[in-house]
Short mmCIF file of C-alpha atoms in Angstrom, two decimals:
data_model
loop_
_atom_site.label_atom_id
_atom_site.label_comp_id
_atom_site.label_asym_id
_atom_site.label_seq_id
_atom_site.Cartn_x
_atom_site.Cartn_y
_atom_site.Cartn_z
CA UNK A 1030 1.13 -28.03 -14.79
CA UNK A 1031 1.64 -27.69 -10.77
CA UNK A 1032 2.22 -31.35 -10.16
CA UNK A 1033 4.12 -32.13 -13.15
CA UNK A 1034 7.19 -29.31 -12.38
CA UNK A 1035 6.84 -30.63 -9.49
CA UNK A 1036 7.62 -34.19 -9.94
CA UNK A 1037 10.53 -32.97 -12.48
CA UNK A 1038 12.53 -30.62 -10.47
CA UNK A 1039 12.09 -34.05 -7.67
CA UNK A 1040 13.81 -36.15 -10.57
CA UNK A 1041 16.76 -33.88 -10.85
CA UNK A 1042 17.48 -33.72 -7.54
CA UNK A 1043 17.63 -37.55 -7.33
CA UNK A 1044 19.92 -37.79 -10.10
CA UNK A 1045 22.01 -34.71 -8.98
CA UNK A 1046 22.31 -36.39 -5.69
CA UNK A 1047 22.68 -39.41 -7.18
CA UNK A 1048 25.50 -38.71 -9.17
CA UNK A 1049 27.57 -36.66 -6.67
CA UNK A 1050 27.46 -40.29 -4.54
CA UNK A 1051 28.51 -42.11 -7.34
CA UNK A 1052 31.48 -40.20 -7.83
CA UNK A 1053 32.42 -41.33 -4.14
CA UNK A 1054 34.63 -37.85 -4.01
CA UNK A 1055 33.38 -34.15 -2.67
CA UNK A 1056 34.42 -31.80 -5.18
CA UNK A 1057 35.23 -29.17 -2.96
CA UNK A 1058 38.41 -31.33 -0.93
CA UNK A 1059 39.74 -31.38 -4.57
CA UNK A 1060 39.98 -28.20 -4.28
CA UNK A 1061 42.66 -25.50 -2.12
CA UNK A 1062 41.36 -23.44 -0.02
CA UNK A 1063 42.44 -20.04 -1.59
CA UNK A 1064 40.69 -21.54 -4.70
CA UNK A 1065 37.43 -21.52 -3.09
CA UNK A 1066 37.65 -18.32 -1.69
CA UNK A 1067 38.40 -17.22 -5.06
CA UNK A 1068 35.70 -19.10 -6.62
CA UNK A 1069 32.75 -17.79 -3.94
CA UNK A 1070 34.03 -14.28 -4.07
CA UNK A 1071 33.18 -14.60 -7.66
CA UNK A 1072 30.41 -15.79 -7.25
CA UNK A 1073 29.63 -13.34 -4.93
CA UNK A 1074 30.48 -10.49 -7.19
CA UNK A 1075 27.82 -11.84 -9.61
CA UNK A 1076 25.04 -11.97 -6.66
CA UNK A 1077 26.19 -8.62 -5.78
CA UNK A 1078 25.53 -7.35 -9.26
CA UNK A 1079 21.99 -8.02 -9.92
CA UNK A 1080 21.36 -7.19 -6.31
CA UNK A 1081 22.36 -3.17 -7.39
CA UNK A 1082 20.14 -3.74 -10.92
CA UNK A 1083 16.99 -5.16 -9.09
CA UNK A 1084 17.38 -8.34 -10.37
CA UNK A 1085 16.73 -9.90 -7.00
CA UNK A 1086 15.84 -13.51 -8.04
CA UNK A 1087 19.17 -13.83 -9.89
CA UNK A 1088 20.38 -12.64 -7.25
CA UNK A 1089 18.63 -14.55 -5.33
CA UNK A 1090 19.88 -18.22 -7.23
CA UNK A 1091 23.32 -16.82 -6.77
CA UNK A 1092 23.46 -16.42 -3.23
CA UNK A 1093 21.66 -19.93 -2.71
CA UNK A 1094 24.13 -21.42 -4.17
CA UNK A 1095 26.82 -19.90 -2.88
CA UNK A 1096 25.56 -20.41 0.98
CA UNK A 1097 25.30 -23.23 0.37
CA UNK A 1098 28.12 -24.17 -1.42
CA UNK A 1099 30.36 -21.87 0.05
CA UNK A 1100 30.10 -22.32 4.02
CA UNK A 1101 33.36 -20.93 4.65
CA UNK A 1102 33.43 -17.96 2.68
CA UNK A 1103 35.09 -15.04 4.34
CA UNK A 1104 31.99 -12.71 3.42
CA UNK A 1105 29.71 -15.30 4.53
CA UNK A 1106 27.69 -13.03 6.46
CA UNK A 1107 27.16 -10.79 3.91
CA UNK A 1108 25.80 -13.42 1.60
CA UNK A 1109 22.97 -14.42 3.77
CA UNK A 1110 22.28 -10.30 4.71
CA UNK A 1111 22.57 -9.78 1.00
CA UNK A 1112 19.93 -12.74 0.53
CA UNK A 1113 18.12 -11.80 3.29
CA UNK A 1114 17.20 -8.88 1.70
CA UNK A 1115 15.92 -10.15 -1.69
CA UNK A 1116 13.66 -11.87 -0.21
CA UNK A 1117 12.36 -9.36 1.86
CA UNK A 1118 12.17 -6.80 -1.64
CA UNK A 1119 10.28 -10.13 -3.27
CA UNK A 1120 7.81 -10.10 -0.42
CA UNK A 1121 8.87 -13.10 1.22
CA UNK A 1122 9.06 -12.14 4.67
CA UNK A 1123 8.86 -15.69 6.53
CA UNK A 1124 12.54 -16.55 4.46
CA UNK A 1125 14.09 -13.00 5.31
CA UNK A 1126 12.71 -13.49 8.31
CA UNK A 1127 14.43 -16.18 9.20
CA UNK A 1128 17.14 -15.21 7.67
CA UNK A 1129 17.93 -12.13 9.34
CA UNK A 1130 17.55 -14.32 12.61
CA UNK A 1131 20.27 -16.34 11.50
CA UNK A 1132 22.85 -13.46 10.80
CA UNK A 1133 21.94 -12.34 14.33
CA UNK A 1134 22.29 -15.85 16.17
CA UNK A 1135 25.40 -17.89 13.99
CA UNK A 1136 27.28 -14.23 13.35
CA UNK A 1137 27.02 -12.10 16.32
CA UNK A 1138 30.33 -10.22 15.57
CA UNK A 1139 28.97 -9.26 11.82
CA UNK A 1140 29.01 -5.74 11.02
CA UNK A 1141 25.62 -6.31 9.68
CA UNK A 1142 24.53 -7.21 12.58
CA UNK A 1143 22.33 -3.76 12.93
CA UNK A 1144 21.09 -3.95 9.48
CA UNK A 1145 19.72 -7.53 10.55
CA UNK A 1146 17.91 -5.97 13.91
CA UNK A 1147 16.69 -3.26 10.68
CA UNK A 1148 15.42 -6.16 8.89
CA UNK A 1149 13.50 -8.17 11.80
CA UNK A 1150 11.75 -4.76 13.13
CA UNK A 1151 10.56 -3.67 9.80
CA UNK A 1152 9.31 -7.54 8.58
CA UNK A 1153 7.07 -7.07 11.96
CA UNK A 1154 6.00 -3.77 10.92
CA UNK A 1155 4.69 -5.13 7.64
CA UNK A 1156 3.01 -7.80 9.29
CA UNK A 1157 1.05 -5.94 11.56
CA UNK A 1158 2.81 -6.84 15.24
CA UNK A 1159 3.55 -3.33 16.00
CA UNK A 1160 4.74 -4.48 19.53
CA UNK A 1161 6.95 -6.67 18.40
CA UNK A 1162 8.52 -4.32 15.91
CA UNK A 1163 8.83 -2.14 18.12
CA UNK A 1164 10.61 -4.51 20.35
CA UNK A 1165 13.29 -4.62 17.86
CA UNK A 1166 13.39 -1.08 17.68
CA UNK A 1167 14.34 -1.11 21.59
CA UNK A 1168 17.19 -3.48 21.01
CA UNK A 1169 18.56 -1.84 18.26
CA UNK A 1170 18.54 1.60 19.90
CA UNK A 1171 20.84 -0.28 22.71
CA UNK A 1172 23.50 -0.63 20.17
CA UNK A 1173 24.21 2.47 19.03
CA UNK A 1174 23.69 2.00 15.40
CA UNK A 1175 24.59 4.31 13.01
CA UNK A 1176 22.47 7.45 11.74
CA UNK A 1177 21.45 5.85 9.03
CA UNK A 1178 19.85 3.16 10.03
CA UNK A 1179 18.71 5.02 13.35
CA UNK A 1180 16.75 7.07 11.14
CA UNK A 1181 14.69 4.23 8.73
CA UNK A 1182 14.52 2.92 12.46
CA UNK A 1183 12.45 5.68 14.16
CA UNK A 1184 10.30 5.78 10.70
CA UNK A 1185 9.58 2.37 11.31
CA UNK A 1186 9.15 2.70 15.31
CA UNK A 1187 7.16 5.85 14.50
CA UNK A 1188 4.50 4.50 12.41
CA UNK A 1189 4.42 1.61 14.85
CA UNK A 1190 3.28 3.87 17.97
CA UNK A 1191 1.18 5.52 14.94
CA UNK A 1192 -0.66 2.21 14.46
CA UNK A 1193 -0.90 1.59 18.01
CA UNK A 1194 -2.77 4.97 18.31
CA UNK A 1195 0.38 6.02 20.59
CA UNK A 1196 0.39 9.30 18.98
CA UNK A 1197 2.29 11.18 21.42
CA UNK A 1198 4.90 7.74 21.47
CA UNK A 1199 4.71 9.12 17.35
CA UNK A 1200 5.37 12.27 17.64
CA UNK A 1201 8.28 11.20 20.55
CA UNK A 1202 10.09 9.44 17.68
CA UNK A 1203 9.54 10.83 14.04
CA UNK A 1204 11.20 13.79 15.99
CA UNK A 1205 14.05 12.27 15.85
CA UNK A 1206 14.44 11.54 12.39
CA UNK A 1207 16.48 13.38 10.20
CA UNK A 1208 16.28 15.03 6.99
CA UNK A 1209 18.63 12.49 5.44
CA UNK A 1210 16.05 10.04 5.70
CA UNK A 1211 14.55 8.17 2.47
CA UNK A 1212 11.09 8.10 4.25
CA UNK A 1213 11.51 12.02 5.25
CA UNK A 1214 8.26 13.37 3.45
CA UNK A 1215 6.52 9.91 5.07
CA UNK A 1216 8.09 10.61 7.99
CA UNK A 1217 6.49 14.85 8.10
CA UNK A 1218 3.19 13.86 7.24
CA UNK A 1219 2.82 11.18 9.78
CA UNK A 1220 3.57 13.49 12.44
CA UNK A 1221 1.67 16.37 11.37
CA UNK A 1222 -1.41 13.28 11.42
CA UNK A 1223 0.04 12.60 14.99
CA UNK A 1224 -0.92 16.50 16.19
CA UNK A 1225 -3.44 16.39 14.84
CA UNK A 1226 -5.38 13.40 16.61
CA UNK A 1227 -3.38 14.88 19.95
CA UNK A 1228 -5.48 18.58 18.97
CA UNK A 1229 -2.43 20.26 18.18
CA UNK A 1230 -3.36 21.84 15.18
CA UNK A 1231 -0.59 24.89 14.64
CA UNK A 1232 2.11 22.75 15.28
CA UNK A 1233 0.44 20.23 12.65
CA UNK A 1234 0.01 23.08 10.43
CA UNK A 1235 3.63 24.49 10.25
CA UNK A 1236 5.00 20.68 9.99
CA UNK A 1237 2.40 20.43 6.72
CA UNK A 1238 4.03 23.68 5.33
CA UNK A 1239 7.49 22.01 6.29
CA UNK A 1240 6.56 19.35 3.75
CA UNK A 1241 5.47 21.69 1.50
CA UNK A 1242 9.03 23.23 1.51
CA UNK A 1243 10.23 20.04 -0.03
CA UNK A 1244 12.07 19.53 -3.42
CA UNK A 1245 9.90 17.50 -5.69
CA UNK A 1246 12.47 14.51 -6.21
CA UNK A 1247 10.05 12.05 -7.25
CA UNK A 1248 6.63 10.61 -7.79
CA UNK A 1249 6.16 9.65 -4.30
CA UNK A 1250 6.85 12.59 -3.01
CA UNK A 1251 4.62 13.87 -4.80
CA UNK A 1252 1.73 11.88 -4.41
CA UNK A 1253 2.72 12.85 0.13
CA UNK A 1254 2.68 16.64 -1.01
CA UNK A 1255 -0.53 16.07 -2.54
CA UNK A 1256 -2.13 14.10 0.02
CA UNK A 1257 -0.72 16.90 3.01
CA UNK A 1258 -2.76 19.16 0.94
CA UNK A 1259 -5.49 17.57 1.25
CA UNK A 1260 -5.34 16.71 4.76
CA UNK A 1261 -4.40 20.40 5.32
CA UNK A 1262 -7.68 21.39 3.14
CA UNK A 1263 -9.93 19.01 5.08
CA UNK A 1264 -9.06 20.99 8.45
CA UNK A 1265 -9.27 24.27 6.91
CA UNK A 1266 -12.95 22.88 5.80
CA UNK A 1267 -13.50 21.37 9.80
CA UNK A 1268 -12.66 24.97 10.79
CA UNK A 1269 -14.78 26.98 8.42
CA UNK A 1270 -11.93 28.45 7.11
CA UNK A 1271 -14.23 27.74 3.20
CA UNK A 1272 -11.22 29.88 1.45
CA UNK A 1273 -8.28 28.28 2.63
CA UNK A 1274 -9.67 24.95 2.04
CA UNK A 1275 -10.05 25.40 -1.91
CA UNK A 1276 -6.51 26.79 -2.13
CA UNK A 1277 -5.29 23.52 -0.81
CA UNK A 1278 -7.23 21.24 -2.44
CA UNK A 1279 -7.20 23.25 -5.53
CA UNK A 1280 -2.96 22.83 -4.83
CA UNK A 1281 -3.60 18.95 -5.71
CA UNK A 1282 -2.12 17.98 -9.39
CA UNK A 1283 -4.50 16.56 -11.78
CA UNK A 1284 -2.46 13.28 -12.43
CA UNK A 1285 -3.11 13.02 -8.41
CA UNK A 1286 -4.97 9.61 -7.37
CA UNK A 1287 -6.33 12.65 -4.66
CA UNK A 1288 -7.93 15.24 -7.50
CA UNK A 1289 -11.24 13.53 -7.97
CA UNK A 1290 -11.89 14.11 -4.24
CA UNK A 1291 -10.38 17.26 -4.49
CA UNK A 1292 -13.03 18.86 -6.96
CA UNK A 1293 -15.49 17.38 -4.65
CA UNK A 1294 -14.01 19.27 -1.51
CA UNK A 1295 -13.68 22.28 -3.66
CA UNK A 1296 -18.00 21.97 -4.17
CA UNK A 1297 -18.54 21.51 -0.79
CA UNK A 1298 -16.78 24.78 0.58
CA UNK A 1299 -17.92 26.83 -2.28
CA UNK A 1300 -21.30 25.67 -1.25
CA UNK A 1301 -21.01 26.00 2.79
CA UNK A 1302 -20.00 29.63 1.51
CA UNK A 1303 -23.58 29.83 -0.27
CA UNK A 1304 -21.20 30.36 -3.78
CA UNK A 1305 -23.36 28.06 -5.88
CA UNK A 1306 -21.94 29.10 -9.18
CA UNK A 1307 -18.59 28.81 -7.96
CA UNK A 1308 -18.97 25.27 -7.14
CA UNK A 1309 -20.44 23.97 -11.03
CA UNK A 1310 -17.38 24.31 -12.44
CA UNK A 1311 -15.02 21.64 -10.32
CA UNK A 1312 -18.36 19.49 -9.51
CA UNK A 1313 -19.08 19.73 -13.41
CA UNK A 1314 -15.58 18.34 -14.61
CA UNK A 1315 -15.31 15.23 -11.75
CA UNK A 1316 -18.52 14.46 -13.20
CA UNK A 1317 -16.89 14.73 -16.78
CA UNK A 1318 -13.78 13.17 -16.27
CA UNK A 1319 -14.51 10.89 -13.39
CA UNK A 1320 -17.99 9.71 -14.15
CA UNK A 1321 -17.45 6.25 -13.28
CA UNK A 1322 -16.01 6.95 -10.14
CA UNK A 1323 -17.89 6.64 -7.04
CA UNK A 1324 -17.39 10.06 -5.79
CA UNK A 1325 -18.71 11.44 -8.87
CA UNK A 1326 -22.29 10.20 -7.65
CA UNK A 1327 -22.10 12.52 -4.27
CA UNK A 1328 -20.93 15.12 -7.00
CA UNK A 1329 -23.54 14.74 -9.15
CA UNK A 1330 -26.60 15.46 -6.27
CA UNK A 1331 -24.09 18.62 -5.18
CA UNK A 1332 -24.35 19.60 -8.69
CA UNK A 1333 -28.14 19.33 -8.79
CA UNK A 1334 -28.70 21.05 -5.80
CA UNK A 1335 -26.60 24.27 -7.18
CA UNK A 1336 -28.45 24.12 -10.11
CA UNK A 1337 -31.52 23.94 -8.06
CA UNK A 1338 -30.50 27.01 -5.96
CA UNK A 1339 -29.36 28.84 -8.94
CA UNK A 1340 -33.35 27.86 -10.72
CA UNK A 1341 -31.49 26.68 -13.11
CA UNK A 1342 -34.35 23.39 -13.45
CA UNK A 1343 -33.69 21.91 -16.57
CA UNK A 1344 -30.20 21.63 -16.03
CA UNK A 1345 -31.53 19.98 -12.01
CA UNK A 1346 -33.89 17.42 -13.95
CA UNK A 1347 -31.52 16.48 -15.81
CA UNK A 1348 -29.02 15.37 -13.43
CA UNK A 1349 -31.32 13.56 -11.20
CA UNK A 1350 -32.46 11.72 -14.39
CA UNK A 1351 -29.00 10.84 -14.85
CA UNK A 1352 -28.45 9.67 -10.62
CA UNK A 1353 -31.87 7.39 -11.45
CA UNK A 1354 -30.67 5.91 -13.92
CA UNK A 1355 -27.41 4.86 -11.90
CA UNK A 1356 -29.08 3.33 -9.49
CA UNK A 1357 -31.60 0.03 -9.62
CA UNK A 1358 -34.61 -0.71 -7.26
CA UNK A 1359 -33.69 -1.11 -3.41
CA UNK A 1360 -35.18 -4.55 -3.64
CA UNK A 1361 -32.99 -5.47 -5.95
CA UNK A 1362 -29.71 -4.20 -4.45
CA UNK A 1363 -30.26 -6.15 -1.68
CA UNK A 1364 -30.64 -9.52 -3.05
CA UNK A 1365 -27.22 -8.49 -5.16
CA UNK A 1366 -25.57 -7.96 -1.94
CA UNK A 1367 -26.21 -11.10 -0.24
CA UNK A 1368 -24.52 -13.20 -3.11
CA UNK A 1369 -21.87 -10.61 -3.38
CA UNK A 1370 -21.27 -10.57 0.47
CA UNK A 1371 -21.46 -14.58 0.54
CA UNK A 1372 -19.05 -15.33 -2.23
CA UNK A 1373 -16.38 -12.62 -0.86
CA UNK A 1374 -16.31 -14.24 2.19
CA UNK A 1375 -15.93 -17.74 0.37
CA UNK A 1376 -13.17 -16.68 -1.79
CA UNK A 1377 -11.46 -14.83 1.34
CA UNK A 1378 -11.52 -18.02 3.54
CA UNK A 1379 -9.60 -19.98 0.65
CA UNK A 1380 -7.01 -17.19 -0.52
CA UNK A 1381 -6.02 -16.94 3.67
CA UNK A 1382 -5.93 -20.89 3.90
CA UNK A 1383 -3.50 -21.29 0.75
CA UNK A 1384 -1.50 -17.97 1.48
CA UNK A 1385 -0.58 -19.75 4.87
CA UNK A 1386 0.15 -22.91 3.66
CA UNK A 1387 2.57 -21.07 1.21
CA UNK A 1388 4.19 -19.57 4.26
CA UNK A 1389 4.47 -22.85 5.60
CA UNK A 1390 6.48 -23.93 2.74
CA UNK A 1391 8.29 -20.84 2.22
CA UNK A 1392 9.58 -21.23 5.72
CA UNK A 1393 10.76 -24.84 5.42
CA UNK A 1394 12.88 -23.93 2.43
CA UNK A 1395 14.85 -21.16 4.45
CA UNK A 1396 15.22 -23.92 6.45
CA UNK A 1397 16.95 -26.18 4.71
CA UNK A 1398 19.00 -23.72 3.46
CA UNK A 1399 20.23 -23.23 7.31
CA UNK A 1400 21.16 -27.39 7.97
CA UNK A 1401 24.12 -27.25 8.83
CA UNK A 1402 24.01 -31.42 7.68
CA UNK A 1403 25.83 -30.63 4.10
CA UNK A 1404 24.71 -34.24 3.18
CA UNK A 1405 21.64 -32.93 3.51
CA UNK A 1406 21.69 -29.74 2.16
CA UNK A 1407 23.53 -31.55 -1.35
CA UNK A 1408 22.54 -29.70 -4.75
CA UNK A 1409 19.32 -28.73 -3.40
CA UNK A 1410 20.28 -24.83 -4.59
CA UNK A 1411 18.85 -25.01 -7.90
CA UNK A 1412 15.66 -26.20 -6.91
CA UNK A 1413 15.08 -24.28 -3.71
CA UNK A 1414 15.31 -21.53 -6.49
CA UNK A 1415 13.19 -22.98 -8.28
CA UNK A 1416 10.15 -23.25 -6.19
CA UNK A 1417 10.99 -19.85 -4.01
CA UNK A 1418 9.95 -18.36 -7.44
CA UNK A 1419 6.99 -20.59 -7.63
CA UNK A 1420 5.89 -19.63 -3.82
CA UNK A 1421 6.29 -16.59 -4.98
CA UNK A 1422 4.35 -16.21 -7.46
CA UNK A 1423 1.70 -17.89 -6.40
CA UNK A 1424 1.78 -15.39 -3.68
CA UNK A 1425 1.86 -12.29 -5.66
CA UNK A 1426 -1.45 -13.57 -7.57
CA UNK A 1427 -3.20 -14.02 -4.24
CA UNK A 1428 -2.18 -11.28 -2.73
CA UNK A 1429 -3.60 -9.52 -6.48
CA UNK A 1430 -6.74 -11.69 -5.97
CA UNK A 1431 -7.09 -10.23 -2.70
CA UNK A 1432 -6.47 -7.13 -3.51
CA UNK A 1433 -9.36 -6.94 -6.43
CA UNK A 1434 -11.18 -8.70 -3.58
CA UNK A 1435 -10.93 -6.21 -1.02
CA UNK A 1436 -12.12 -3.40 -3.96
CA UNK A 1437 -15.55 -5.62 -4.52
CA UNK A 1438 -16.47 -5.49 -1.03
CA UNK A 1439 -15.40 -1.64 -0.74
CA UNK A 1440 -17.96 -1.18 -3.95
CA UNK A 1441 -20.52 -3.85 -2.44
CA UNK A 1442 -20.32 -2.03 0.81
CA UNK A 1443 -21.08 1.70 -0.83
CA UNK A 1444 -23.63 -0.38 -2.69
CA UNK A 1445 -25.31 -0.74 0.91
CA UNK A 1446 -24.96 2.64 1.48
CA UNK A 1447 -26.42 4.34 -1.07
CA UNK A 1448 -29.05 1.55 -1.64
CA UNK A 1449 -31.60 4.53 -0.83
CA UNK A 1450 -30.38 7.21 -3.42
CA UNK A 1451 -32.65 6.58 -6.45
CA UNK A 1452 -35.42 8.15 -3.92
CA UNK A 1453 -33.52 10.78 -3.44
CA UNK A 1454 -32.61 11.49 -6.62
CA UNK A 1455 -36.18 10.60 -7.43
CA UNK A 1456 -37.23 13.57 -5.28
CA UNK A 1457 -34.78 15.89 -6.34
CA UNK A 1458 -36.70 14.99 -9.56
CA UNK A 1459 -39.97 15.84 -8.38
CA UNK A 1460 -38.48 19.17 -6.63
CA UNK A 1461 -37.06 20.45 -9.42
CA UNK A 1462 -39.88 19.89 -11.49
CA UNK A 1463 -42.37 21.72 -9.11
CA UNK A 1464 -39.84 24.72 -8.87
CA UNK A 1465 -40.23 24.43 -12.49
CA UNK A 1466 -43.65 24.40 -13.03
CA UNK A 1467 -43.96 27.65 -10.66
CA UNK A 1468 -41.72 29.06 -11.71
CA UNK A 1469 -42.54 28.90 -15.46
CA UNK A 1470 -46.54 29.96 -13.96
CA UNK A 1471 -45.16 33.15 -12.53
CA UNK A 1472 -43.18 33.96 -16.03
CA UNK A 1473 -47.08 33.68 -17.71
CA UNK A 1474 -48.44 35.47 -14.72
CA UNK A 1475 -46.21 38.17 -15.52
CA UNK A 1476 -47.07 38.33 -19.38
CA UNK A 1477 -50.46 38.62 -18.89
CA UNK A 1478 -50.32 41.63 -15.72
#
């Protein structure tokens, strides 16, 4: 299907080129410069409308045509910058990177120079090239950027320092960000985590408390706040403040993806206090509503232990029997894991190879757009947009496939780690059965007496 589509595209491009050559007249030369500027301005307004509406593909189509056919447009630098942003939003980082570079090299007096440097900084961060990202940050800071750009640059620089395990560097940069930053919640959270890495526990708690005071303006911020409650709960747990830990874990919303982990953590915190009855409700909720999750298995073991401690042996036996049914024999697990791991490695290699091919193709298409020779670029706009869209769609499919593959790898590793859990469950059942018989024997003896 892709080959047929490519052949059709080539035919259309060749036909368009032939018709233009046969005319022997450059249509742009019969129009006055003022009219060309007006035409370009109208096309740019349409592109900006699509961009602001979040229709990045349609905006890209208009912008590629504009840049290709109206190279003397007075706002060409802004058009290039907007196209780079479109490609970035579409996760076409190589194309966006080359356009930001073009803006810096060929439009040095543009008002979007600092924006382009920020674009390069964040792309290198997204590519995990943290040192290169910090290099662009240093260049950007030397140019006296606006506060809005600096807030974003500080965020990416602070995150880069954190990824490089340079926690003092992360603290120094993130502390400079203002509350106007669109990532201020992430900034506070990473700042607190960096302080924890530096053993500055009291300062970290203060920063997290500041995060809790922020107004919840969207789901993303609520997610960060939930994660912060979870983190502070684990901190109090490690410090032995179990009541405070339970308070933090309980603050996580039921709709949060952290909620199930919070239920398990409450169970552990209560168990550490030997409050077995207090641990049962959250662990029961975990089992009831998240039965298929991996952490529910750990919760079941803990729930079985709570029933044992409370001498509720029938409930404990039921829990352990359920666990036994969940875990296959160890030999079967070993064979299955080996086969799955082999297939994961092969599929990873295939995906990475194809992603690299798409990466090169994307760069080549943008190079065509950057070519100064109109003879080489004539009538390429439509074809470039189609090919870029095909690349983006295939990359998206491959990325989703890779994410599913990584999830499978995590599940497989977890199965390997828990291959002995069936034996633990069988031991738990045996112990509960033994204690139940002892209890029954004692009760009979009391009745006899």
